Short mmCIF file of C-alpha atoms and ligand atoms in Angstrom, two decimals:
data_model
loop_
_atom_site.label_atom_id
_atom_site.label_comp_id
_atom_site.label_asym_id
_atom_site.label_seq_id
_atom_site.Cartn_x
_atom_site.Cartn_y
_atom_site.Cartn_z
CA MET A 95 121.30 98.38 74.74
CA SER A 96 124.93 97.90 73.76
CA ALA A 97 127.75 100.19 74.88
CA ASN A 98 128.04 101.27 71.24
CA ASP A 99 124.38 102.27 71.16
CA ILE A 100 124.76 104.32 74.35
CA GLN A 101 127.85 105.98 72.92
CA TYR A 102 126.07 106.68 69.64
CA LEU A 103 123.09 108.32 71.36
CA ARG A 104 125.32 110.31 73.71
CA SER A 105 127.27 111.60 70.71
CA LYS A 106 124.02 113.16 69.48
CA LEU A 107 123.45 115.30 72.59
CA ALA A 108 124.46 118.95 72.46
CA GLN A 109 125.15 121.30 75.39
CA TYR A 110 124.36 125.03 75.46
CA PRO A 111 125.72 127.05 78.42
CA ASP A 112 123.53 129.83 79.84
CA PHE A 113 120.33 128.79 78.03
CA PRO A 114 117.52 129.65 78.63
CA LYS A 115 118.99 131.53 81.61
CA LYS A 116 122.47 132.33 82.93
CA GLY A 117 123.84 129.43 84.94
CA ILE A 118 121.83 126.71 83.18
CA LEU A 119 123.68 124.18 81.02
CA PHE A 120 120.98 123.20 78.53
CA GLU A 121 121.06 119.62 77.24
CA ASP A 122 119.64 119.47 73.72
CA ILE A 123 118.23 116.12 72.57
CA LEU A 124 116.94 117.33 69.19
CA PRO A 125 119.94 116.05 67.15
CA ILE A 126 118.76 112.49 67.92
CA PHE A 127 115.68 113.08 65.78
CA ARG A 128 117.68 114.38 62.81
CA ASP A 129 119.28 110.96 62.48
CA PRO A 130 116.91 108.02 61.80
CA LYS A 131 119.54 105.56 63.05
CA ALA A 132 119.74 107.36 66.41
CA PHE A 133 115.94 107.65 66.66
CA GLN A 134 115.57 103.93 65.94
CA ILE A 135 118.18 103.03 68.59
CA LEU A 136 116.36 105.30 71.03
CA ILE A 137 112.99 103.62 70.47
CA ASP A 138 114.39 100.07 70.47
CA SER A 139 116.33 100.75 73.67
CA LEU A 140 113.33 102.28 75.44
CA VAL A 141 111.14 99.34 74.39
CA SER A 142 113.70 96.89 75.86
CA LEU A 143 114.08 98.89 79.06
CA ILE A 144 110.33 99.17 79.64
CA LYS A 145 109.72 95.49 78.87
CA GLU A 146 112.49 94.51 81.28
CA LYS A 147 111.44 96.79 84.14
CA PHE A 148 107.63 96.97 84.01
CA GLU A 149 104.83 94.44 83.58
CA ASN A 150 101.50 94.84 81.78
CA VAL A 151 101.87 98.50 80.86
CA ASP A 152 98.58 99.97 79.57
CA VAL A 153 99.53 103.59 78.98
CA ILE A 154 102.61 105.61 78.11
CA VAL A 155 102.15 109.16 79.39
CA GLY A 156 104.34 111.72 77.57
CA LEU A 157 105.07 115.22 78.88
CA GLU A 158 104.79 118.35 76.73
CA ALA A 159 106.79 119.25 74.76
CA ARG A 160 109.90 117.15 74.37
CA GLY A 161 108.24 113.99 75.69
CA PHE A 162 105.92 114.25 72.69
CA LEU A 163 108.84 113.71 70.31
CA PHE A 164 109.18 110.05 71.14
CA ALA A 165 106.50 108.85 73.60
CA PRO A 166 103.84 108.18 70.89
CA THR A 167 106.31 106.18 68.77
CA LEU A 168 107.31 104.25 71.86
CA ALA A 169 103.67 103.56 72.81
CA LEU A 170 103.00 102.26 69.31
CA ALA A 171 106.04 99.97 69.46
CA LEU A 172 104.88 98.62 72.84
CA GLY A 173 101.24 98.24 71.78
CA CYS A 174 100.14 100.67 74.55
CA SER A 175 97.97 103.79 74.58
CA PHE A 176 99.67 107.17 74.41
CA VAL A 177 98.27 109.93 76.63
CA PRO A 178 99.64 113.50 76.70
CA VAL A 179 100.20 115.74 79.70
CA ARG A 180 99.86 119.27 78.35
CA LYS A 181 100.58 122.85 79.33
CA PRO A 182 97.48 124.82 80.45
CA SER A 183 94.59 125.91 78.22
CA LYS A 184 95.42 123.42 75.46
CA LEU A 185 93.08 120.54 76.22
CA PRO A 186 89.34 120.52 75.51
CA GLY A 187 86.71 119.01 77.79
CA GLU A 188 87.08 118.33 81.50
CA VAL A 189 90.65 118.42 82.77
CA VAL A 190 92.63 118.01 85.97
CA GLU A 191 95.41 120.56 86.51
CA VAL A 192 98.42 121.15 88.81
CA SER A 193 101.08 123.88 89.09
CA TYR A 194 104.76 123.02 89.49
CA LYS A 195 108.28 124.44 89.66
CA LYS A 196 111.09 123.25 87.38
CA GLU A 197 114.79 124.02 87.00
CA TYR A 198 114.31 127.41 85.37
CA GLU A 199 110.64 128.49 85.75
CA THR A 200 107.16 127.66 87.06
CA ASP A 201 104.38 126.20 84.93
CA SER A 202 101.23 124.10 85.09
CA PHE A 203 100.17 120.85 83.54
CA ALA A 204 96.82 119.30 82.65
CA MET A 205 95.31 115.97 81.60
CA GLN A 206 91.89 115.18 80.17
CA LYS A 207 89.75 113.47 82.80
CA ASP A 208 88.75 110.65 80.45
CA SER A 209 92.28 110.04 79.13
CA ILE A 210 93.04 107.18 81.54
CA LYS A 211 90.76 104.73 83.29
CA PRO A 212 91.09 104.08 87.05
CA GLY A 213 93.65 101.35 87.68
CA GLN A 214 95.37 101.57 84.30
CA ARG A 215 99.09 100.83 84.58
CA ILE A 216 101.15 103.83 83.55
CA VAL A 217 104.75 104.64 82.70
CA VAL A 218 105.68 108.33 82.43
CA ILE A 219 108.17 109.32 79.72
CA ASP A 220 110.21 112.51 79.34
CA ASP A 221 113.56 113.62 77.99
CA ILE A 222 115.28 115.01 81.09
CA LEU A 223 114.93 114.68 84.83
CA ALA A 224 116.27 117.95 86.31
CA THR A 225 114.67 119.10 89.61
CA GLY A 226 111.84 116.58 89.24
CA GLY A 227 109.13 119.26 89.48
CA THR A 228 107.73 118.31 86.07
CA ALA A 229 107.71 114.58 86.74
CA LEU A 230 106.08 115.06 90.16
CA ALA A 231 103.35 117.18 88.58
CA ALA A 232 102.60 114.36 86.12
CA ASP A 233 102.48 111.90 89.03
CA GLN A 234 99.95 114.12 90.83
CA LEU A 235 97.71 114.25 87.76
CA ILE A 236 97.83 110.46 87.38
CA GLU A 237 96.96 110.09 91.06
CA LYS A 238 93.99 112.47 90.66
CA LEU A 239 92.72 110.21 87.86
CA ASP A 240 93.31 107.03 89.93
CA GLY A 241 95.86 105.65 87.50
CA LYS A 242 98.45 103.14 88.73
CA LEU A 243 101.85 104.79 88.35
CA LEU A 244 104.49 102.13 87.62
CA GLY A 245 107.43 104.47 87.17
CA HIS A 246 109.36 106.99 85.11
CA VAL A 247 111.72 106.62 82.17
CA PHE A 248 113.97 109.48 81.04
CA LEU A 249 116.65 109.76 78.40
CA MET A 250 118.92 111.43 80.89
CA GLU A 251 119.11 112.74 84.42
CA LEU A 252 120.92 115.76 85.87
CA ASP A 253 122.29 113.80 88.85
CA PHE A 254 123.60 116.83 90.71
CA LEU A 255 120.02 118.08 91.26
CA LYS A 256 119.16 114.86 93.15
CA ALA A 257 115.61 114.70 91.82
CA ARG A 258 115.63 110.93 92.15
CA ASP A 259 115.26 111.45 95.92
CA ARG A 260 112.01 113.37 95.31
CA LEU A 261 110.40 110.78 93.04
CA GLN A 262 108.82 107.82 94.79
CA ALA A 263 108.16 105.55 91.82
CA PRO A 264 111.00 103.56 90.19
CA THR A 265 113.00 105.84 87.93
CA TYR A 266 115.24 104.79 85.04
CA ASN A 267 117.19 106.59 82.40
CA LEU A 268 118.84 105.37 79.24
CA LEU A 269 122.00 107.40 79.03
CA ASN A 270 123.48 107.86 82.47
CA GLY A 271 122.91 104.78 84.55
CA GLN A 272 120.00 103.24 86.38
CA ALA A 273 118.85 102.83 89.95
CA GLU A 274 116.04 101.02 91.66
CA ALA A 275 113.14 102.31 93.80
CA PRO A 276 114.02 104.06 97.09
CA GLU A 277 114.23 101.64 100.02
CA GLY A 278 111.06 101.57 102.09
CA SER A 279 108.86 102.93 99.28
CA GLU A 280 105.83 100.94 98.15
CA TRP A 281 107.72 100.00 94.97
CA ALA A 282 110.92 98.73 96.63
O1 PRP B 224 112.87 118.20 86.28
P1 PRP B 224 112.45 119.61 85.95
O2 PRP B 224 113.27 120.65 86.66
O3 PRP B 224 111.00 119.82 86.18
O4 PRP B 224 112.76 119.89 84.43
C1 PRP B 224 112.58 118.93 83.41
C2 PRP B 224 111.64 119.41 82.38
O5 PRP B 224 112.12 120.62 81.77
C3 PRP B 224 112.02 120.50 80.37
O6 PRP B 224 110.75 120.88 79.93
P2 PRP B 224 110.34 122.38 79.59
O7 PRP B 224 108.99 122.59 80.16
O8 PRP B 224 111.41 123.32 79.98
O9 PRP B 224 110.36 122.45 78.03
P3 PRP B 224 109.63 121.76 76.83
O10 PRP B 224 108.26 122.34 76.80
O11 PRP B 224 110.51 122.13 75.70
O12 PRP B 224 109.62 120.26 77.06
C4 PRP B 224 112.24 119.03 80.12
O13 PRP B 224 111.75 118.64 78.84
C5 PRP B 224 111.50 118.38 81.26
O14 PRP B 224 110.12 118.20 80.95
N1 ADE B 225 119.48 121.70 81.93
C1 ADE B 225 118.43 121.36 81.17
N2 ADE B 225 118.58 121.08 79.86
C2 ADE B 225 117.52 120.74 79.10
N3 ADE B 225 116.29 120.66 79.56
C3 ADE B 225 116.08 120.93 80.85
N4 ADE B 225 114.97 120.91 81.60
C4 ADE B 225 115.29 121.29 82.85
N5 ADE B 225 116.62 121.52 82.96
C5 ADE B 225 117.12 121.29 81.71
#
């Protein structure tokens, strides 16, 4: 991704102080999707990043709700499956479920038991890494289904919350720099 592309995507982000609660600076990614040029840059950049960092990806897992805005398009561009992680009571059939805490509330997440096969190679996609509670919950669900977690890709990361230290798998983001797996972890 060129510096111009990064700049273009960053110019589409909007900040809202004290939303949804006092003290939270909310980062809004929705303007990206109002502009087809920005959306195309986003998908092309994510495809390049994933091809560069991960091998033989079978499944892109997207997290409700904002991950759903671009993870299916990305999966299609990569020729992978798309599998959703959803909020509770939304998925039919047998599910696995976990509760988690995020920057401004608690919630729970579920996946359909037959949505991934044991050993499938998985990259988890979401818009923002804040405390990491959401991403860790997705990791737990993938582990319960015996998927092979390759790593996480975010559009952006709230560095000051230091969530990267909580995530074990390699974690990348498009808009504010990249880092490798923690030293000593199985992915390092
Ligand atoms: O790292 P964390 O502290 O867990 O926070 C990050 C999560 O918070 C937001 O989702 P949220 O559930 O608020 O909203 P959404 O349903 O609009 O995606 C965001 O889209 C991430 O999924
Ligand atoms: N500050 C923030 N802005 C947007 N989404 C978020 N999810 C968690 N924290 C967030």
